[in-house]
Amino acid sequence: MAATYKDIQKMTGLSLSTISKYFNGGNVRPDNAEAIKRAASELDYRVNSFAQSLRTQKSKTVGVLLPDLTNTFHAQIISGVSLDLMHAGYGVIVGSFGESEESMDDAVEFLLSKMVDGLVVVPTAAGRLPVALQSASNGHPPVVVLDRTPSDDVDSVTVDNERAGLDVGRLLLAHGHRSIGILAGPQGLSSTSQRAAGVLSAFSEVGADVPDANVVHTALSVEQARQAAHGLLTRTDRPTSIFATNSELTVGAAIAIRELQLELPGDLSMVGFDNVDFARALPPGLDIVVQPVPEIAHAAAELLLARMEHAQDGQVAHRVLQCSMMRGASVGAPPLAVRSVR
Amino acid sequence: MAATYKDIQKMTGLSLSTISKYFNGGNVRPDNAEAIKRAASELDYRVNSFAQSLRTQKSKTVGVLLPDLTNTFHAQIISGVSLDLMHAGYGVIVGSFGESEESMDDAVEFLLSKMVDGLVVVPTAAGRLPVALQSASNGHPPVVVLDRTPSDDVDSVTVDNERAGLDVGRLLLAHGHRSIGILAGPQGLSSTSQRAAGVLSAFSEVGADVPDANVVHTALSVEQARQAAHGLLTRTDRPTSIFATNSELTVGAAIAIRELQLELPGDLSMVGFDNVDFARALPPGLDIVVQPVPEIAHAAAELLLARMEHAQDGQVAHRVLQCSMMRGASVGAPPLAVRSVR
DNA sequence: CTGTTAGCGCCTTCAT
DNA sequence: ATGAAGGCGCTAACAG
């Protein structure tokens, strides 16, 4: 059995309230403090956080919820958020659902039943908030939404995706490209859609038409992206450039390119997203858009801490950060003639 | 305020114990059940898991602890473990520490104070179990250790690392290589050390000597691996092959190879570890060792569930699974003459 | 099948 | 500075 105050009481003869005060930083006579300390370590005492939270109605814990632990980008972010939060004295419990709305709801229920003091959520691609969190005034704990923006009335941290897309488009245009294929992720996913939209508006600025067929929607999986890229790149009117709008899509596109033995940037120019290490390893060095991961994590932690410690008042905050480009060597002039593959 | 049984009691007039029985699947008269159900949904009732766990001394929750959420291999495993565990009715809370022993201990304390019913742990590279878990008989919840084996008296799931290394060595030898550089991870990390040892014994089987200087120890970071690989590959007596013993080290090596503009397998043969998508994307297709991730996850979940549901009896279990090779095209004959770089 | 009661471990007035 | 008492929300006897 785990030790409790009562056990310490037996060893020290002190009252429960004194022991409690000791553990909560109150004033206790030095000799008593010493006695409690000794007893505690002797008994391997550990506070029972259930009892504590039941009593105080606070868990000093925040929940982090994301679609997929396997996504390196999300993993990096929550890794940063966790650090900040732990630093502020909060425990962090991470849960994942599988891009399925139903299990997202279950996961939220689970966290709420743990009475988390706050929640960081990356919603499903479909862009719906968990039902339990939908009514802002329903007394649920504060929530910060990351990466994807399902609704206006909840705090969020996102990046300027449209702008990032615009930059990508302009880069490719500057190199002379007038055709592009875009791996645009799932229909309705705000982040990837906005990135694609940015490219499209850059192209339309110069009157370069991008046919609908060049914007391919898939789930956020490497394999689906590979297939989509394969389809795009084996067309006779293959685009001279390709843009992958997130990390999985980037990897999938790279696989297709390797399988088709296309050379970057000789046969094709490519711009990817997010995956710095991958971009550095892939010959000839991949041009990618990089999100400011540490800043995103920081902003999220900051927003949430503010809500948890001060009252639930104040305006809804939408922090929007800027991406940057990490240049590689995968963007060059379009080929004079499209070399056929397969 | 969150609703409690009392609120339901006020609405239905039923007693607390009837309400409790309803929520715990006991026999309740249909009309009463209906009334409770209505009241609960009306009040948006959610069980307070603190009170519940305080009372039952069970949290129906297991903790998963790993060094780094960012490690894709670990992320994949715990993703699988979580699924199995949730399926069995357990909640999962994931915590990470940063390869630091101290924060590992803190994280364990945190999880224990949450009274988790079981623990899945990937220990620090140094191979030490969290202090709180060291005395097997200390009444702590059951623990399953993954990937790294710090101790014999706790259940574990690992792969046959030495055998994997042996296979890699033999593959390279069969292609005619007699020299190899090994990125062997941190000193004392069981997994990567065993993989390196396997290669060494394969080479010694045929009397090929591998100088100590060719076995390079670094932390498990992409950047450190890149630097180490760079050093190895710019030596005048550069080895004709290189083996990276885990996923980060694989990516780091690939970056160095790209930077030095070495061609795989013309200038150098390479075998990596774990990262399937990466291996498929990297030209010309990377030969890697693949761990049976789903099986590892399954075995871990199974072992832990058995310990949690049945008594703490029985022998300590060490499940050892076999890896397989995923062939790419990065292993070929050694170059006739070593082309100098830089 | 339902109600009454006691208590899980802790914190928090309120006295002393 | 310390002690006594009550209760957070829930479950598990036990009675009815």
XYZ file of C-alpha atoms in Angstrom, chain A residues 4-342:
339
model
C -0.497 8.406 3.383
C -0.531 11.260 5.829
C -1.800 8.870 8.436
C 1.342 6.821 8.224
C 3.435 9.907 8.621
C 1.223 10.881 11.516
C 1.925 7.587 13.224
C 5.635 8.060 12.856
C 5.782 11.687 13.898
C 2.824 12.138 16.202
C 1.958 15.328 14.382
C -1.473 16.188 13.136
C -2.638 15.767 9.562
C -2.978 19.459 9.057
C 0.589 20.128 10.080
C 1.783 17.514 7.668
C -0.339 18.995 4.962
C 1.069 22.414 5.653
C 4.577 21.041 5.455
C 3.966 19.651 2.004
C 2.340 22.825 0.827
C 5.084 25.133 1.882
C 3.488 26.515 5.021
C 5.222 27.423 8.247
C 6.243 24.412 10.264
C 8.722 24.274 13.115
C 12.120 23.167 11.843
C 12.297 20.079 14.013
C 8.833 19.002 12.956
C 9.643 19.673 9.354
C 12.681 17.474 9.704
C 10.674 14.701 11.285
C 8.097 14.779 8.515
C 10.751 14.810 5.880
C 12.413 11.785 7.359
C 9.201 9.872 7.774
C 8.188 10.666 4.232
C 11.383 9.422 2.717
C 11.377 6.394 4.978
C 7.885 5.493 3.889
C 8.543 6.423 0.288
C 5.601 8.749 0.575
C 4.099 10.208 -2.553
C 1.114 12.503 -2.586
C -2.004 10.970 -3.954
C -2.915 13.374 -6.668
C -6.455 12.065 -6.806
C -7.197 13.039 -3.280
C -5.414 16.291 -3.795
C -7.269 17.169 -6.949
C -10.564 16.003 -5.592
C -10.133 18.376 -2.750
C -8.725 21.362 -4.598
C -10.644 20.983 -7.839
C -7.444 21.552 -9.672
C -5.299 18.967 -11.340
C -2.306 21.079 -12.240
C -2.368 19.105 -15.411
C -3.045 20.034 -18.970
C -4.093 17.696 -21.706
C -2.587 17.721 -25.150
C -4.589 16.158 -27.887
C -3.457 15.460 -31.375
C -4.476 13.322 -34.295
C -1.364 11.289 -34.585
C 1.676 10.913 -32.410
C 3.555 9.783 -35.458
C 3.441 13.152 -37.144
C 6.875 14.615 -36.511
C 5.708 18.162 -36.841
C 3.043 17.799 -34.191
C 5.402 15.790 -32.041
C 7.928 18.576 -32.101
C 5.382 21.154 -31.153
C 3.907 19.320 -28.233
C 7.366 18.431 -27.115
C 8.021 22.165 -26.836
C 4.668 22.934 -25.268
C 5.178 20.230 -22.674
C 8.508 21.668 -21.680
C 7.097 25.121 -21.100
C 4.122 23.808 -19.219
C 6.135 21.524 -16.987
C 8.361 24.441 -16.296
C 5.338 26.319 -15.055
C 4.474 23.494 -12.718
C 1.925 21.669 -14.795
C 1.946 18.029 -15.674
C 1.172 17.166 -19.234
C -0.736 14.217 -20.499
C -0.736 13.524 -24.166
C -3.467 11.686 -25.959
C -3.934 10.845 -29.575
C -6.864 9.859 -31.678
C -6.580 8.651 -35.251
C -7.939 11.510 -37.318
C -11.291 10.027 -36.373
C -13.864 12.387 -34.964
C -15.340 9.794 -32.727
C -12.154 8.863 -30.976
C -11.281 12.522 -30.705
C -14.454 12.996 -28.709
C -13.627 10.002 -26.555
C -10.159 11.297 -25.909
C -11.530 14.653 -24.831
C -13.978 12.982 -22.503
C -11.108 11.056 -21.031
C -9.082 14.168 -20.422
C -12.014 16.111 -19.040
C -12.786 13.331 -16.618
C -9.214 13.771 -15.457
C -10.168 17.359 -14.806
C -7.338 18.856 -16.742
C -6.946 22.553 -16.097
C -6.426 23.284 -19.757
C -6.264 21.719 -23.164
C -4.082 22.047 -26.226
C -5.758 20.575 -29.251
C -4.864 19.910 -32.841
C -8.297 19.123 -34.244
C -9.187 16.586 -36.905
C -8.554 17.406 -40.496
C -12.244 17.908 -40.939
C -11.784 20.925 -38.750
C -14.328 20.179 -36.105
C -13.759 20.849 -32.451
C -14.532 18.051 -30.026
C -18.204 18.264 -29.103
C -17.435 18.637 -25.436
C -15.520 21.805 -26.195
C -17.859 23.406 -28.626
C -19.916 25.615 -26.413
C -17.367 28.123 -25.276
C -19.402 29.085 -22.262
C -19.975 25.590 -21.033
C -17.528 25.825 -18.220
C -14.919 23.596 -19.756
C -11.306 24.431 -19.166
C -9.470 26.857 -21.432
C -8.464 25.521 -24.817
C -5.830 26.528 -27.315
C -6.121 25.193 -30.819
C -3.004 24.613 -32.864
C -2.216 24.380 -36.533
C -5.776 24.069 -37.660
C -8.540 26.582 -37.169
C -11.961 25.125 -36.708
C -13.665 28.077 -35.166
C -13.241 31.703 -34.311
C -14.233 31.701 -30.712
C -11.364 29.763 -29.250
C -7.749 30.784 -28.808
C -5.467 29.575 -31.531
C -1.907 29.569 -32.746
C -1.379 29.127 -36.423
C 0.977 30.195 -39.125
C 0.338 32.425 -42.092
C -0.219 29.551 -44.475
C -1.462 31.618 -47.372
C 1.615 33.749 -47.204
C 3.863 30.704 -47.140
C 2.114 29.404 -50.234
C 2.488 32.773 -51.894
C 6.228 32.716 -51.280
C 6.518 29.244 -52.703
C 4.577 30.240 -55.786
C 6.679 33.311 -56.363
C 9.894 31.365 -55.939
C 8.866 28.886 -58.575
C 7.617 31.603 -60.893
C 10.882 33.476 -60.506
C 12.681 30.401 -61.724
C 10.517 30.358 -64.801
C 7.951 27.752 -63.886
C 4.476 28.189 -65.238
C 3.075 24.835 -64.311
C 2.778 23.221 -60.891
C 1.283 20.201 -59.222
C 0.109 20.616 -55.653
C -0.365 17.917 -53.040
C -3.041 19.736 -51.137
C -3.976 17.351 -48.354
C -7.547 16.560 -47.356
C -10.410 18.703 -48.533
C -11.321 21.085 -45.789
C -8.080 21.001 -43.851
C -7.383 24.656 -43.286
C -3.606 24.558 -43.150
C -2.868 22.715 -46.347
C -5.738 24.331 -48.220
C -4.448 27.781 -47.424
C -0.965 26.826 -48.518
C -2.309 25.594 -51.811
C -4.429 28.707 -52.175
C -1.350 30.859 -51.680
C 0.419 29.201 -54.557
C -2.611 29.525 -56.756
C -2.905 33.215 -56.139
C 0.788 33.722 -56.877
C 0.337 31.962 -60.174
C -2.770 33.874 -61.015
C -0.951 37.134 -60.299
C 1.102 36.482 -63.395
C -1.712 34.956 -65.366
C -0.420 31.416 -65.169
C -3.364 29.104 -65.101
C -3.248 26.086 -62.775
C -5.748 23.456 -63.884
C -7.913 21.934 -61.173
C -6.471 18.538 -61.984
C -3.105 19.727 -60.745
C -4.377 20.245 -57.218
C -4.622 16.800 -55.722
C -6.401 16.078 -52.471
C -5.417 13.091 -50.364
C -5.382 12.070 -46.749
C -2.272 13.020 -44.818
C -0.474 9.768 -45.395
C 2.859 9.101 -47.005
C 1.481 6.293 -49.096
C -1.476 8.226 -50.456
C 0.775 11.139 -51.219
C 3.152 8.839 -53.045
C 0.369 7.514 -55.210
C -0.998 10.956 -55.914
C 2.435 12.272 -56.830
C 3.032 9.256 -58.996
C -0.173 9.984 -60.875
C 0.687 13.630 -61.276
C 4.207 12.966 -62.490
C 3.400 10.283 -65.020
C 0.963 12.428 -66.950
C 2.108 13.434 -70.376
C 1.580 17.062 -69.476
C 3.492 16.615 -66.259
C 3.959 19.868 -64.359
C 7.495 21.234 -64.157
C 7.232 21.759 -60.429
C 5.567 20.220 -57.438
C 4.622 21.549 -54.021
C 3.896 19.300 -51.049
C 1.927 21.116 -48.385
C 2.912 19.181 -45.287
C 5.500 16.797 -43.968
C 3.873 13.489 -44.875
C 3.013 14.752 -48.309
C 6.584 15.872 -48.768
C 7.943 12.437 -48.016
C 5.370 10.777 -50.224
C 6.256 13.030 -53.126
C 9.946 12.337 -52.648
C 9.312 8.610 -52.795
C 7.410 8.930 -56.049
C 10.169 11.063 -57.515
C 12.783 8.515 -56.589
C 10.741 5.662 -57.959
C 10.298 7.472 -61.237
C 13.985 8.318 -61.267
C 13.308 11.958 -61.807
C 16.193 14.273 -61.042
C 15.774 17.323 -58.844
C 15.894 19.985 -60.115
C 16.816 18.920 -63.650
C 13.602 17.095 -64.462
C 11.427 18.699 -61.844
C 11.547 21.393 -59.184
C 10.102 20.666 -55.781
C 9.225 22.522 -52.614
C 8.239 20.664 -49.476
C 7.119 21.487 -45.971
C 8.297 21.180 -42.411
C 10.702 18.308 -42.352
C 14.104 19.939 -41.884
C 16.225 16.847 -41.365
C 14.619 15.102 -44.252
C 15.179 18.092 -46.501
C 18.822 18.220 -45.592
C 19.318 14.538 -46.346
C 17.488 14.325 -49.645
C 19.720 15.086 -52.628
C 20.266 17.690 -53.856
C 18.887 19.339 -50.714
C 15.194 20.040 -50.664
C 13.720 23.518 -50.670
C 11.132 23.621 -47.915
C 8.908 25.903 -45.943
C 9.818 25.807 -42.282
C 7.373 26.575 -39.547
C 8.665 28.310 -36.436
C 8.130 25.330 -34.190
C 9.622 26.717 -30.980
C 7.690 29.938 -31.346
C 4.454 28.093 -31.974
C 5.011 25.964 -28.898
C 5.868 28.989 -26.825
C 2.869 30.951 -27.935
C 0.550 28.062 -27.212
C 1.931 27.529 -23.727
C 1.806 31.235 -23.010
C -1.766 31.621 -24.136
C -2.926 28.641 -22.143
C -1.084 29.645 -18.992
C -2.602 33.096 -19.160
C -6.080 31.651 -19.409
C -5.538 29.184 -16.623
C -3.986 31.520 -14.135
C -5.994 34.638 -14.760
C -9.676 34.586 -15.215
C -11.463 33.353 -18.290
C -11.919 36.908 -19.410
C -10.395 38.787 -22.254
C -10.704 38.633 -25.976
C -10.189 35.488 -27.941
C -6.597 35.486 -29.143
C -5.457 34.340 -32.555
C -1.716 34.303 -32.831
C -0.446 34.031 -36.380
C 3.236 33.404 -36.969
C 5.281 33.586 -40.125
C 7.049 30.710 -41.822
C 10.393 30.937 -43.516
C 11.980 29.158 -46.418
C 14.934 26.867 -46.021
C 16.653 26.881 -49.347
C 18.048 23.715 -50.822
C 18.809 23.001 -54.429
C 15.620 21.354 -55.563
C 14.271 24.408 -57.322
C 15.786 25.333 -60.661
C 14.781 26.291 -64.140
C 12.109 24.142 -65.739
C 13.391 21.538 -68.201
C 13.374 22.572 -71.847
C 11.476 19.472 -72.781
C 9.602 17.175 -70.498
C 11.439 13.900 -70.374
C 8.929 11.099 -70.342
C 8.985 8.582 -67.543
C 7.889 4.971 -67.317
